CSV table of C-alpha atoms in Angstrom, one decimal:
chain,number,residue,atom,x,y,z
Y,1,UNK,CA,107.4,-47.1,119.7
Y,2,UNK,CA,107.7,-47.6,116.0
Y,3,UNK,CA,109.0,-44.9,113.7
Y,4,UNK,CA,105.6,-44.1,112.3
Y,5,UNK,CA,104.1,-43.7,115.7
Y,6,UNK,CA,107.0,-41.4,116.8
Y,7,UNK,CA,106.4,-39.3,113.7
Y,8,UNK,CA,102.6,-39.3,114.3
Y,9,UNK,CA,103.1,-38.2,118.0
Y,10,UNK,CA,105.5,-35.5,117.0
Y,11,UNK,CA,103.0,-34.2,114.4
Y,12,UNK,CA,100.2,-34.2,117.0
Y,13,UNK,CA,102.4,-32.5,119.6
Y,14,UNK,CA,103.2,-29.8,117.0
Y,15,UNK,CA,99.4,-29.3,116.6
Y,16,UNK,CA,99.5,-30.2,112.9
Y,17,UNK,CA,97.1,-32.3,110.9
Y,18,UNK,CA,98.2,-34.6,108.1
Y,19,UNK,CA,97.1,-31.9,105.6
Y,20,UNK,CA,99.0,-29.2,107.5
Y,21,UNK,CA,102.2,-31.3,107.4
Y,22,UNK,CA,101.6,-32.2,103.8
Y,23,UNK,CA,101.4,-28.5,102.9
Y,24,UNK,CA,104.6,-27.7,104.8
Y,25,UNK,CA,106.6,-30.6,103.4
Y,26,UNK,CA,105.1,-30.9,99.9
Y,27,UNK,CA,104.7,-34.7,100.7
Y,28,UNK,CA,101.3,-36.1,99.7
Y,29,UNK,CA,99.0,-36.6,102.6
Y,30,UNK,CA,98.5,-40.3,101.6
Y,31,UNK,CA,102.2,-40.9,101.7
Y,32,UNK,CA,102.4,-39.2,105.1
Y,33,UNK,CA,99.7,-41.5,106.4
Y,34,UNK,CA,101.6,-44.5,105.0
Y,35,UNK,CA,104.8,-43.3,106.7
Y,36,UNK,CA,102.9,-42.9,110.0
Y,37,UNK,CA,101.8,-46.5,109.5
Y,38,UNK,CA,105.4,-47.7,109.0
Y,39,UNK,CA,104.9,-48.3,105.3
Y,40,UNK,CA,107.8,-46.9,103.4
Y,41,UNK,CA,107.3,-48.9,100.2
Y,42,UNK,CA,105.9,-46.0,98.2
Y,43,UNK,CA,108.7,-43.6,99.2
Y,44,UNK,CA,110.8,-44.4,96.1
Y,45,UNK,CA,113.6,-46.3,97.9
Y,46,UNK,CA,115.7,-45.8,101.0
Y,47,UNK,CA,117.3,-42.6,99.8
Y,48,UNK,CA,114.0,-40.9,99.2
Y,49,UNK,CA,112.6,-42.3,102.4
Y,50,UNK,CA,115.5,-40.7,104.3
Y,51,UNK,CA,114.9,-37.4,102.5
Y,52,UNK,CA,111.2,-37.5,103.5
Y,53,UNK,CA,112.2,-38.1,107.1
Y,54,UNK,CA,114.7,-35.2,107.1
Y,55,UNK,CA,112.0,-32.9,105.6
Y,56,UNK,CA,109.4,-34.0,108.1
Y,57,UNK,CA,111.8,-33.6,111.0
Y,58,UNK,CA,112.8,-30.1,109.9
Y,59,UNK,CA,109.1,-29.0,109.7
Y,60,UNK,CA,108.4,-30.6,113.1
Y,61,UNK,CA,111.5,-28.9,114.6
Y,62,UNK,CA,113.0,-32.3,115.6
Y,63,UNK,CA,116.6,-33.5,115.2
Y,64,UNK,CA,116.5,-35.5,112.0
Y,65,UNK,CA,118.9,-38.1,113.5
Y,66,UNK,CA,116.1,-39.3,115.8
Y,67,UNK,CA,114.0,-40.4,112.8
Y,68,UNK,CA,116.9,-41.6,110.8
Y,69,UNK,CA,118.3,-43.7,113.6
Y,70,UNK,CA,115.0,-45.4,114.2
Y,71,UNK,CA,114.6,-45.9,110.4
Y,72,UNK,CA,118.0,-47.6,110.2
Y,73,UNK,CA,117.2,-49.8,113.2
Y,74,UNK,CA,113.6,-50.8,112.3
Y,75,UNK,CA,113.2,-50.6,108.6
Y,76,UNK,CA,116.5,-51.5,106.9
């Protein structure tokens, strides 16, 4: 599974819509959709992408290392 699909599945498992997660993380819904599509180009660079992943993981109550490890393996 790709990082985006892992995030999407975690969001669905948490019973949240894109709008719900956007409200909780203060990350635009459009950017969340791009992240779930494995497009990190509009995150503002790797540092910001990691910050978004930490934020998302926290709100989904998932260990942030899961997302960050996949990010470092797949994206970088």
